[in-house]
Protein backbone atom coordinates (compact mmCIF):
# COMPACT_ATOMS: atom_id res chain seq x y z
CA UNK A 1 0.00 0.00 0.00
CA UNK A 2 3.05 2.25 -0.06
CA UNK A 3 2.95 5.22 -2.43
CA UNK A 4 5.91 7.57 -1.92
CA UNK A 5 4.27 10.28 -4.05
CA UNK A 6 1.42 10.64 -1.64
CA UNK A 7 1.19 11.08 2.11
CA UNK A 8 -0.03 7.86 3.68
CA UNK A 9 -2.56 7.57 6.42
CA UNK A 10 -2.25 6.97 10.14
CA UNK A 11 -4.84 4.90 11.98
CA UNK A 12 -4.99 5.47 15.74
CA UNK A 13 -6.34 2.07 16.68
CA UNK A 14 -7.57 0.75 20.01
CA UNK A 15 -6.60 -2.86 20.65
CA UNK A 16 -9.13 -3.52 23.40
CA UNK A 17 -7.91 -4.88 26.74
CA UNK A 18 -5.83 -7.77 25.41
CA UNK A 19 -7.96 -10.70 24.33
CA UNK A 20 -7.61 -10.84 20.51
CA UNK A 21 -11.30 -11.76 20.29
CA UNK A 22 -12.04 -8.27 21.65
CA UNK A 23 -10.27 -6.51 18.79
CA UNK A 24 -12.80 -4.78 16.55
CA UNK A 25 -13.20 -6.24 13.07
CA UNK A 26 -11.74 -3.01 11.72
CA UNK A 27 -8.69 -3.17 13.99
CA UNK A 28 -8.06 -6.75 12.93
CA UNK A 29 -8.30 -5.82 9.26
CA UNK A 30 -5.97 -2.84 9.69
CA UNK A 31 -3.35 -4.96 11.45
CA UNK A 32 -3.29 -7.14 8.34
CA UNK A 33 -3.32 -4.29 5.81
CA UNK A 34 -0.87 -1.89 7.47
CA UNK A 35 2.67 -1.41 6.20
CA UNK A 36 3.89 -0.77 9.74
CA UNK A 37 2.42 -1.02 13.25
CA UNK A 38 3.77 1.22 16.02
CA UNK A 39 2.90 -0.17 19.43
CA UNK A 40 3.83 -0.34 23.09
CA UNK A 41 3.39 -3.31 25.43
CA UNK A 42 -0.14 -2.50 26.64
CA UNK A 43 -2.08 -4.42 23.93
CA UNK A 44 -0.58 -7.55 25.48
CA UNK A 45 1.33 -10.54 24.12
CA UNK A 46 -1.55 -12.27 22.34
CA UNK A 47 -2.45 -9.27 20.20
CA UNK A 48 1.16 -8.28 19.55
CA UNK A 49 1.72 -11.87 18.46
CA UNK A 50 -0.73 -11.34 15.60
CA UNK A 51 1.48 -8.68 14.00
CA UNK A 52 4.13 -10.03 11.64
CA UNK A 53 7.64 -9.29 13.05
CA UNK A 54 8.63 -7.29 9.98
CA UNK A 55 5.82 -4.77 10.50
CA UNK A 56 6.26 -4.21 14.22
CA UNK A 57 7.92 -1.19 15.79
CA UNK A 58 7.95 -1.01 19.60
CA UNK A 59 7.74 2.62 20.69
CA UNK A 60 7.01 1.83 24.33
CA UNK A 61 8.49 3.69 27.23
CA UNK A 62 12.23 3.38 27.41
CA UNK A 63 15.09 4.64 29.51
CA UNK A 64 15.44 8.36 28.93
CA UNK A 65 11.90 9.21 29.99
CA UNK A 66 8.52 8.86 28.36
CA UNK A 67 8.50 12.45 27.14
CA UNK A 68 11.38 11.62 24.79
CA UNK A 69 9.57 8.51 23.71
CA UNK A 70 6.33 10.41 22.99
CA UNK A 71 8.16 12.94 20.84
CA UNK A 72 9.87 10.13 19.00
CA UNK A 73 6.52 8.40 18.40
CA UNK A 74 4.92 11.60 17.10
CA UNK A 75 7.78 12.26 14.71
CA UNK A 76 7.95 8.65 13.55
CA UNK A 77 4.23 8.65 12.69
CA UNK A 78 4.67 11.73 10.51
CA UNK A 79 7.83 10.39 8.91
CA UNK A 80 6.25 7.06 7.94
CA UNK A 81 3.11 8.71 6.62
CA UNK A 82 5.23 11.05 4.47
CA UNK A 83 6.89 7.97 2.98
CA UNK A 84 3.42 7.05 1.76
CA UNK A 85 2.92 4.26 4.27
CA UNK A 86 -0.28 3.00 5.82
CA UNK A 87 0.54 3.24 9.50
CA UNK A 88 -1.29 1.72 12.45
CA UNK A 89 -0.60 3.27 15.84
CA UNK A 90 -1.91 0.50 18.07
CA UNK A 91 -2.86 1.51 21.60
CA UNK A 92 -4.22 -0.55 24.49
CA UNK A 93 -7.96 -0.25 25.13
CA UNK A 94 -9.41 2.83 23.43
CA UNK A 95 -6.92 5.24 21.86
CA UNK A 96 -8.56 8.32 23.39
CA UNK A 97 -8.83 7.07 26.99
CA UNK A 98 -5.64 7.99 28.91
CA UNK A 99 -3.49 6.85 26.04
CA UNK A 100 -2.12 10.12 24.69
CA UNK A 101 -4.09 9.39 21.54
CA UNK A 102 -5.44 12.93 21.70
CA UNK A 103 -1.92 14.35 21.67
CA UNK A 104 -0.92 12.17 18.74
CA UNK A 105 -4.03 13.22 16.80
CA UNK A 106 -3.22 16.89 17.42
CA UNK A 107 0.34 16.39 16.28
CA UNK A 108 -0.80 14.66 13.08
CA UNK A 109 -3.32 17.40 12.35
CA UNK A 110 -0.68 20.08 12.94
CA UNK A 111 1.58 18.29 10.45
CA UNK A 112 -1.20 17.83 7.89
CA UNK A 113 -1.14 14.05 8.01
CA UNK A 114 -4.50 12.40 7.30
CA UNK A 115 -5.56 10.10 10.11
CA UNK A 116 -8.47 8.05 11.35
CA UNK A 117 -9.44 7.11 14.90
CA UNK A 118 -10.55 3.51 15.40
CA UNK A 119 -12.17 3.16 18.82
CA UNK A 120 -11.41 0.17 20.98
CA UNK A 121 -12.94 -1.57 23.98
CA UNK A 122 -11.53 0.36 26.92
CA UNK A 123 -10.12 -1.53 29.90
CA UNK A 124 -11.93 1.02 32.08
CA UNK A 125 -15.21 -0.74 31.30
CA UNK A 126 -14.04 -4.17 30.11
CA UNK A 127 -11.73 -4.77 33.08
CA UNK A 128 -14.51 -4.44 35.65
CA UNK A 129 -16.95 -6.28 33.35
CA UNK A 130 -14.92 -9.46 33.04
CA UNK A 131 -14.45 -9.43 36.81
CA UNK A 132 -18.23 -9.45 37.23
CA UNK A 133 -18.52 -5.74 38.03
CA UNK A 134 -20.98 -3.58 36.11
CA UNK A 135 -19.68 0.01 36.27
CA UNK A 136 -23.25 1.26 36.62
CA UNK A 137 -26.19 -0.49 38.26
CA UNK A 138 -29.74 0.72 38.79
CA UNK A 139 -29.54 0.00 42.52
CA UNK A 140 -25.92 0.95 43.23
CA UNK A 141 -24.41 3.55 40.89
CA UNK A 142 -25.92 6.18 38.61
CA UNK A 143 -22.60 7.57 37.46
CA UNK A 144 -19.09 6.40 36.73
CA UNK A 145 -15.90 8.45 36.69
CA UNK A 146 -12.68 7.42 34.92
CA UNK A 147 -9.71 8.91 36.69
CA UNK A 148 -5.93 8.60 36.58
CA UNK A 149 -4.28 7.38 39.76
CA UNK A 150 -0.85 8.22 38.49
CA UNK A 151 -0.77 11.67 39.96
CA UNK A 152 0.39 12.24 43.49
CA UNK A 153 -2.84 13.33 45.22
CA UNK A 154 -0.92 15.13 47.94
CA UNK A 155 0.88 17.48 45.58
CA UNK A 156 -0.41 21.06 45.65
CA UNK A 157 -1.37 21.37 42.01
CA UNK A 158 -3.15 17.98 41.75
CA UNK A 159 -5.65 18.03 38.90
CA UNK A 160 -7.74 15.28 40.49
CA UNK A 161 -10.07 16.41 43.29
CA UNK A 162 -10.52 13.17 45.26
CA UNK A 163 -12.72 14.89 47.82
CA UNK A 164 -15.15 15.94 45.10
CA UNK A 165 -15.06 12.42 43.63
CA UNK A 166 -15.83 10.89 47.02
CA UNK A 167 -18.99 12.98 47.11
CA UNK A 168 -20.39 11.77 43.76
CA UNK A 169 -21.67 8.51 45.24
CA UNK A 170 -20.97 6.87 41.88
CA UNK A 171 -18.41 4.35 40.72
CA UNK A 172 -14.76 5.38 40.49
CA UNK A 173 -12.61 3.54 37.94
CA UNK A 174 -8.94 4.34 38.45
CA UNK A 175 -6.45 3.71 35.65
CA UNK A 176 -2.70 3.70 36.30
CA UNK A 177 -3.69 3.37 39.93
CA UNK A 178 -1.59 0.55 41.42
CA UNK A 179 1.37 2.56 42.72
CA UNK A 180 -0.56 5.43 44.27
CA UNK A 181 -3.33 3.26 45.75
CA UNK A 182 -2.38 4.13 49.37
CA UNK A 183 -2.47 7.86 48.68
CA UNK A 184 -5.79 8.13 46.88
CA UNK A 185 -7.65 5.63 49.08
CA UNK A 186 -6.52 7.69 52.07
CA UNK A 187 -7.81 10.86 50.41
CA UNK A 188 -11.18 9.19 49.77
CA UNK A 189 -11.44 8.01 53.38
CA UNK A 190 -10.56 11.45 54.66
CA UNK A 191 -13.28 12.84 52.43
CA UNK A 192 -15.81 10.66 54.21
CA UNK A 193 -16.18 7.69 51.88
CA UNK A 194 -17.23 4.63 53.91
CA UNK A 195 -14.40 2.35 55.05
CA UNK A 196 -16.40 -0.72 53.98
CA UNK A 197 -16.87 0.50 50.39
CA UNK A 198 -16.05 -2.47 48.14
CA UNK A 199 -12.90 -2.14 46.01
CA UNK A 200 -11.59 -4.49 43.32
CA UNK A 201 -8.27 -4.67 41.52
CA UNK A 202 -8.39 -6.26 38.06
CA UNK A 203 -4.90 -7.09 36.83
CA UNK A 204 -4.25 -7.89 33.15
CA UNK A 205 -7.94 -8.03 32.37
CA UNK A 206 -8.72 -10.54 29.57
CA UNK A 207 -5.06 -11.66 29.36
CA UNK A 208 -4.47 -15.37 29.96
CA UNK A 209 -2.97 -14.55 33.38
CA UNK A 210 -5.78 -12.18 34.48
CA UNK A 211 -6.18 -11.84 38.25
CA UNK A 212 -8.76 -10.13 40.44
CA UNK A 213 -8.29 -9.13 44.07
CA UNK A 214 -11.03 -7.66 46.22
CA UNK A 215 -11.30 -5.83 49.51
CA UNK A 216 -12.63 -2.63 51.02
CA UNK A 217 -11.44 0.94 51.06
CA UNK A 218 -9.88 0.17 54.44
CA UNK A 219 -7.90 -2.96 53.51
CA UNK A 220 -7.30 -2.85 49.74
CA UNK A 221 -3.68 -1.72 50.10
CA UNK A 222 -2.92 -4.81 52.19
CA UNK A 223 -4.80 -6.92 49.63
CA UNK A 224 -2.70 -5.43 46.84
CA UNK A 225 0.52 -6.16 48.71
CA UNK A 226 -0.53 -9.68 49.67
CA UNK A 227 -1.50 -10.61 46.10
CA UNK A 228 1.41 -8.71 44.55
CA UNK A 229 -0.82 -6.88 42.08
CA UNK A 230 1.22 -4.96 39.50
CA UNK A 231 0.40 -2.81 36.45
CA UNK A 232 -1.53 -2.93 34.25
CA UNK A 233 -4.51 -3.07 36.57
CA UNK A 234 -7.82 -1.29 37.05
CA UNK A 235 -9.10 -0.18 40.46
CA UNK A 236 -12.89 -0.13 40.84
CA UNK A 237 -14.25 1.66 43.89
CA UNK A 238 -17.90 1.67 44.87
CA UNK A 239 -20.84 -0.54 45.80
CA UNK A 240 -20.84 -2.10 42.30
CA UNK A 241 -17.54 -3.80 43.16
CA UNK A 242 -19.55 -5.97 45.57
CA UNK A 243 -21.60 -7.38 42.69
CA UNK A 244 -18.75 -9.71 41.83
CA UNK A 245 -19.37 -11.80 44.96
CA UNK A 246 -22.94 -12.48 43.88
CA UNK A 247 -21.91 -13.53 40.36
CA UNK A 248 -18.68 -15.38 41.02
CA UNK A 249 -20.07 -18.91 41.29
CA UNK A 250 -21.35 -18.72 37.71
CA UNK A 251 -18.86 -16.25 36.21
CA UNK A 252 -16.80 -18.22 33.73
CA UNK A 253 -14.03 -15.72 33.00
CA UNK A 254 -13.43 -13.88 36.28
CA UNK A 255 -10.33 -15.57 37.67
CA UNK A 256 -9.35 -14.77 41.26
CA UNK A 257 -6.00 -13.70 42.62
CA UNK A 258 -4.00 -16.80 43.39
CA UNK A 259 -0.90 -17.17 41.26
CA UNK A 260 2.00 -14.75 41.45
CA UNK A 261 2.09 -11.77 39.10
CA UNK A 262 4.07 -11.59 35.88
CA UNK A 263 6.38 -8.92 34.58
CA UNK A 264 5.20 -5.34 35.07
CA UNK A 265 4.10 -3.84 31.77
CA UNK A 266 3.18 -0.19 31.78
CA UNK A 267 5.51 1.04 34.50
CA UNK A 268 3.03 3.79 35.55
N1 LIG B 1 -6.22 3.50 26.52
C1 LIG B 1 -6.23 2.50 27.59
C2 LIG B 1 -5.70 3.06 28.88
C3 LIG B 1 -4.23 3.47 28.83
S1 LIG B 1 -3.61 4.03 30.38
C4 LIG B 1 -7.65 1.93 27.71
O1 LIG B 1 -8.60 2.50 27.16
O2 LIG B 1 -7.79 0.88 28.33
C5 LIG B 1 -2.86 2.56 31.02
C6 LIG B 1 -3.73 1.95 32.10
O3 LIG B 1 -4.82 1.28 31.50
C7 LIG B 1 -3.06 0.90 32.95
O4 LIG B 1 -2.28 1.49 33.97
C8 LIG B 1 -4.25 0.17 33.51
O5 LIG B 1 -4.83 0.91 34.56
C9 LIG B 1 -5.21 0.22 32.34
N2 LIG B 1 -5.22 -1.02 31.56
C10 LIG B 1 -5.03 -1.13 30.23
N3 LIG B 1 -5.18 -2.41 29.82
C11 LIG B 1 -5.49 -3.13 30.93
C12 LIG B 1 -5.81 -4.50 31.17
N4 LIG B 1 -5.81 -5.41 30.18
N5 LIG B 1 -6.09 -4.87 32.44
C13 LIG B 1 -6.11 -3.98 33.44
N6 LIG B 1 -5.82 -2.67 33.27
C14 LIG B 1 -5.52 -2.24 32.03
PDB file of N, CA, C and O and ligand atoms in Angstrom, residues 17 42 92-94 97-99 122-124 174-177 202-205 207 232-234 266 268, ligand 1:
ATOM      1  N   UNK A  17      -8.703  -4.626  25.542  1.00  0.00           N
ATOM      2  CA  UNK A  17      -7.907  -4.883  26.737  1.00  0.00           C
ATOM      3  C   UNK A  17      -6.845  -5.983  26.596  1.00  0.00           C
ATOM      4  O   UNK A  17      -5.991  -6.111  27.471  1.00  0.00           O
ATOM      5  N   UNK A  42       1.179  -2.411  26.012  1.00  0.00           N
ATOM      6  CA  UNK A  42      -0.138  -2.502  26.640  1.00  0.00           C
ATOM      7  C   UNK A  42      -1.144  -3.403  25.913  1.00  0.00           C
ATOM      8  O   UNK A  42      -1.965  -4.041  26.575  1.00  0.00           O
ATOM      9  N   UNK A  92      -3.388   0.291  23.634  1.00  0.00           N
ATOM     10  CA  UNK A  92      -4.224  -0.549  24.490  1.00  0.00           C
ATOM     11  C   UNK A  92      -5.590   0.083  24.723  1.00  0.00           C
ATOM     12  O   UNK A  92      -5.711   1.298  24.802  1.00  0.00           O
ATOM     13  N   UNK A  93      -6.620  -0.747  24.820  1.00  0.00           N
ATOM     14  CA  UNK A  93      -7.963  -0.249  25.133  1.00  0.00           C
ATOM     15  C   UNK A  93      -8.501   0.629  24.029  1.00  0.00           C
ATOM     16  O   UNK A  93      -8.494   0.254  22.859  1.00  0.00           O
ATOM     17  N   UNK A  94      -8.955   1.822  24.404  1.00  0.00           N
ATOM     18  CA  UNK A  94      -9.413   2.826  23.434  1.00  0.00           C
ATOM     19  C   UNK A  94      -8.311   3.881  23.286  1.00  0.00           C
ATOM     20  O   UNK A  94      -7.716   4.291  24.286  1.00  0.00           O
ATOM     21  N   UNK A  97      -8.658   7.137  25.541  1.00  0.00           N
ATOM     22  CA  UNK A  97      -8.827   7.071  26.994  1.00  0.00           C
ATOM     23  C   UNK A  97      -7.449   6.925  27.635  1.00  0.00           C
ATOM     24  O   UNK A  97      -6.822   5.855  27.537  1.00  0.00           O
ATOM     25  N   UNK A  98      -6.951   7.986  28.235  1.00  0.00           N
ATOM     26  CA  UNK A  98      -5.643   7.986  28.910  1.00  0.00           C
ATOM     27  C   UNK A  98      -4.522   7.343  28.092  1.00  0.00           C
ATOM     28  O   UNK A  98      -3.651   6.696  28.651  1.00  0.00           O
ATOM     29  N   UNK A  99      -4.541   7.511  26.809  1.00  0.00           N
ATOM     30  CA  UNK A  99      -3.494   6.852  26.036  1.00  0.00           C
ATOM     31  C   UNK A  99      -2.645   7.810  25.232  1.00  0.00           C
ATOM     32  O   UNK A  99      -1.855   7.387  24.396  1.00  0.00           O
ATOM     33  N   UNK A 122     -12.434  -0.137  25.875  1.00  0.00           N
ATOM     34  CA  UNK A 122     -11.534   0.359  26.923  1.00  0.00           C
ATOM     35  C   UNK A 122     -11.478  -0.575  28.132  1.00  0.00           C
ATOM     36  O   UNK A 122     -12.504  -1.121  28.561  1.00  0.00           O
ATOM     37  N   UNK A 123     -10.288  -0.716  28.687  1.00  0.00           N
ATOM     38  CA  UNK A 123     -10.118  -1.531  29.899  1.00  0.00           C
ATOM     39  C   UNK A 123     -10.891  -0.933  31.070  1.00  0.00           C
ATOM     40  O   UNK A 123     -11.202  -1.632  32.029  1.00  0.00           O
ATOM     41  N   UNK A 124     -11.214   0.357  30.980  1.00  0.00           N
ATOM     42  CA  UNK A 124     -11.928   1.023  32.076  1.00  0.00           C
ATOM     43  C   UNK A 124     -13.323   0.444  32.273  1.00  0.00           C
ATOM     44  O   UNK A 124     -13.869   0.479  33.376  1.00  0.00           O
ATOM     45  N   UNK A 174     -10.248   3.693  38.450  1.00  0.00           N
ATOM     46  CA  UNK A 174      -8.943   4.340  38.447  1.00  0.00           C
ATOM     47  C   UNK A 174      -8.002   3.583  37.514  1.00  0.00           C
ATOM     48  O   UNK A 174      -7.777   2.380  37.682  1.00  0.00           O
ATOM     49  N   UNK A 175      -7.462   4.286  36.529  1.00  0.00           N
ATOM     50  CA  UNK A 175      -6.448   3.708  35.650  1.00  0.00           C
ATOM     51  C   UNK A 175      -5.081   4.173  36.137  1.00  0.00           C
ATOM     52  O   UNK A 175      -4.975   5.248  36.744  1.00  0.00           O
ATOM     53  N   UNK A 176      -4.060   3.382  35.848  1.00  0.00           N
ATOM     54  CA  UNK A 176      -2.701   3.703  36.305  1.00  0.00           C
ATOM     55  C   UNK A 176      -2.704   3.923  37.816  1.00  0.00           C
ATOM     56  O   UNK A 176      -2.042   4.830  38.327  1.00  0.00           O
ATOM     57  N   UNK A 177      -3.455   3.090  38.515  1.00  0.00           N
ATOM     58  CA  UNK A 177      -3.685   3.367  39.930  1.00  0.00           C
ATOM     59  C   UNK A 177      -3.143   2.327  40.891  1.00  0.00           C
ATOM     60  O   UNK A 177      -3.634   2.224  42.015  1.00  0.00           O
ATOM     61  N   UNK A 202      -8.340  -5.307  39.174  1.00  0.00           N
ATOM     62  CA  UNK A 202      -8.387  -6.261  38.056  1.00  0.00           C
ATOM     63  C   UNK A 202      -7.083  -6.121  37.285  1.00  0.00           C
ATOM     64  O   UNK A 202      -6.835  -5.108  36.629  1.00  0.00           O
ATOM     65  N   UNK A 203      -6.248  -7.118  37.427  1.00  0.00           N
ATOM     66  CA  UNK A 203      -4.904  -7.087  36.835  1.00  0.00           C
ATOM     67  C   UNK A 203      -4.912  -7.855  35.519  1.00  0.00           C
ATOM     68  O   UNK A 203      -5.420  -8.971  35.457  1.00  0.00           O
ATOM     69  N   UNK A 204      -4.348  -7.246  34.476  1.00  0.00           N
ATOM     70  CA  UNK A 204      -4.254  -7.890  33.149  1.00  0.00           C
ATOM     71  C   UNK A 204      -5.598  -8.459  32.703  1.00  0.00           C
ATOM     72  O   UNK A 204      -5.700  -9.628  32.312  1.00  0.00           O
ATOM     73  N   UNK A 205      -6.598  -7.596  32.744  1.00  0.00           N
ATOM     74  CA  UNK A 205      -7.944  -8.033  32.369  1.00  0.00           C
ATOM     75  C   UNK A 205      -7.945  -8.623  30.965  1.00  0.00           C
ATOM     76  O   UNK A 205      -7.389  -8.018  30.039  1.00  0.00           O
ATOM     77  N   UNK A 207      -6.293 -10.954  29.732  1.00  0.00           N
ATOM     78  CA  UNK A 207      -5.064 -11.662  29.360  1.00  0.00           C
ATOM     79  C   UNK A 207      -5.158 -13.079  29.932  1.00  0.00           C
ATOM     80  O   UNK A 207      -5.936 -13.317  30.872  1.00  0.00           O
ATOM     81  N   UNK A 232      -0.338  -3.777  34.313  1.00  0.00           N
ATOM     82  CA  UNK A 232      -1.527  -2.933  34.249  1.00  0.00           C
ATOM     83  C   UNK A 232      -2.687  -3.508  35.046  1.00  0.00           C
ATOM     84  O   UNK A 232      -2.973  -4.700  34.966  1.00  0.00           O
ATOM     85  N   UNK A 233      -3.340  -2.646  35.803  1.00  0.00           N
ATOM     86  CA  UNK A 233      -4.507  -3.072  36.575  1.00  0.00           C
ATOM     87  C   UNK A 233      -5.478  -1.902  36.699  1.00  0.00           C
ATOM     88  O   UNK A 233      -5.085  -0.738  36.645  1.00  0.00           O
ATOM     89  N   UNK A 234      -6.742  -2.266  36.860  1.00  0.00           N
ATOM     90  CA  UNK A 234      -7.821  -1.294  37.046  1.00  0.00           C
ATOM     91  C   UNK A 234      -8.268  -1.368  38.500  1.00  0.00           C
ATOM     92  O   UNK A 234      -8.401  -2.463  39.048  1.00  0.00           O
ATOM     93  N   UNK A 266       3.275  -1.596  32.207  1.00  0.00           N
ATOM     94  CA  UNK A 266       3.178  -0.189  31.777  1.00  0.00           C
ATOM     95  C   UNK A 266       3.979   0.767  32.644  1.00  0.00           C
ATOM     96  O   UNK A 266       4.056   1.943  32.364  1.00  0.00           O
ATOM     97  N   UNK A 268       3.672   2.606  34.947  1.00  0.00           N
ATOM     98  CA  UNK A 268       3.034   3.786  35.548  1.00  0.00           C
ATOM     99  C   UNK A 268       3.975   4.950  35.637  1.00  0.00           C
ATOM    100  O   UNK A 268       4.316   5.451  36.674  1.00  0.00           O
TER     101      UNK A 268
HETATM  102  N1  LIG B   1      -6.215   3.500  26.521  1.00  0.00           N
HETATM  103  C1  LIG B   1      -6.231   2.501  27.589  1.00  0.00           C
HETATM  104  C2  LIG B   1      -5.702   3.060  28.882  1.00  0.00           C
HETATM  105  C3  LIG B   1      -4.234   3.474  28.832  1.00  0.00           C
HETATM  106  S1  LIG B   1      -3.608   4.033  30.381  1.00  0.00           S
HETATM  107  C4  LIG B   1      -7.648   1.928  27.709  1.00  0.00           C
HETATM  108  O1  LIG B   1      -8.599   2.497  27.155  1.00  0.00           O
HETATM  109  O2  LIG B   1      -7.787   0.880  28.333  1.00  0.00           O
HETATM  110  C5  LIG B   1      -2.859   2.560  31.022  1.00  0.00           C
HETATM  111  C6  LIG B   1      -3.733   1.954  32.097  1.00  0.00           C
HETATM  112  O3  LIG B   1      -4.816   1.276  31.501  1.00  0.00           O
HETATM  113  C7  LIG B   1      -3.061   0.904  32.945  1.00  0.00           C
HETATM  114  O4  LIG B   1      -2.283   1.489  33.969  1.00  0.00           O
HETATM  115  C8  LIG B   1      -4.254   0.175  33.513  1.00  0.00           C
HETATM  116  O5  LIG B   1      -4.829   0.912  34.564  1.00  0.00           O
HETATM  117  C9  LIG B   1      -5.210   0.217  32.341  1.00  0.00           C
HETATM  118  N2  LIG B   1      -5.223  -1.019  31.555  1.00  0.00           N
HETATM  119  C10 LIG B   1      -5.027  -1.133  30.226  1.00  0.00           C
HETATM  120  N3  LIG B   1      -5.181  -2.408  29.820  1.00  0.00           N
HETATM  121  C11 LIG B   1      -5.493  -3.125  30.927  1.00  0.00           C
HETATM  122  C12 LIG B   1      -5.806  -4.496  31.168  1.00  0.00           C
HETATM  123  N4  LIG B   1      -5.815  -5.407  30.184  1.00  0.00           N
HETATM  124  N5  LIG B   1      -6.090  -4.866  32.441  1.00  0.00           N
HETATM  125  C13 LIG B   1      -6.109  -3.977  33.437  1.00  0.00           C
HETATM  126  N6  LIG B   1      -5.815  -2.672  33.269  1.00  0.00           N
HETATM  127  C14 LIG B   1      -5.524  -2.245  32.031  1.00  0.00           C
END
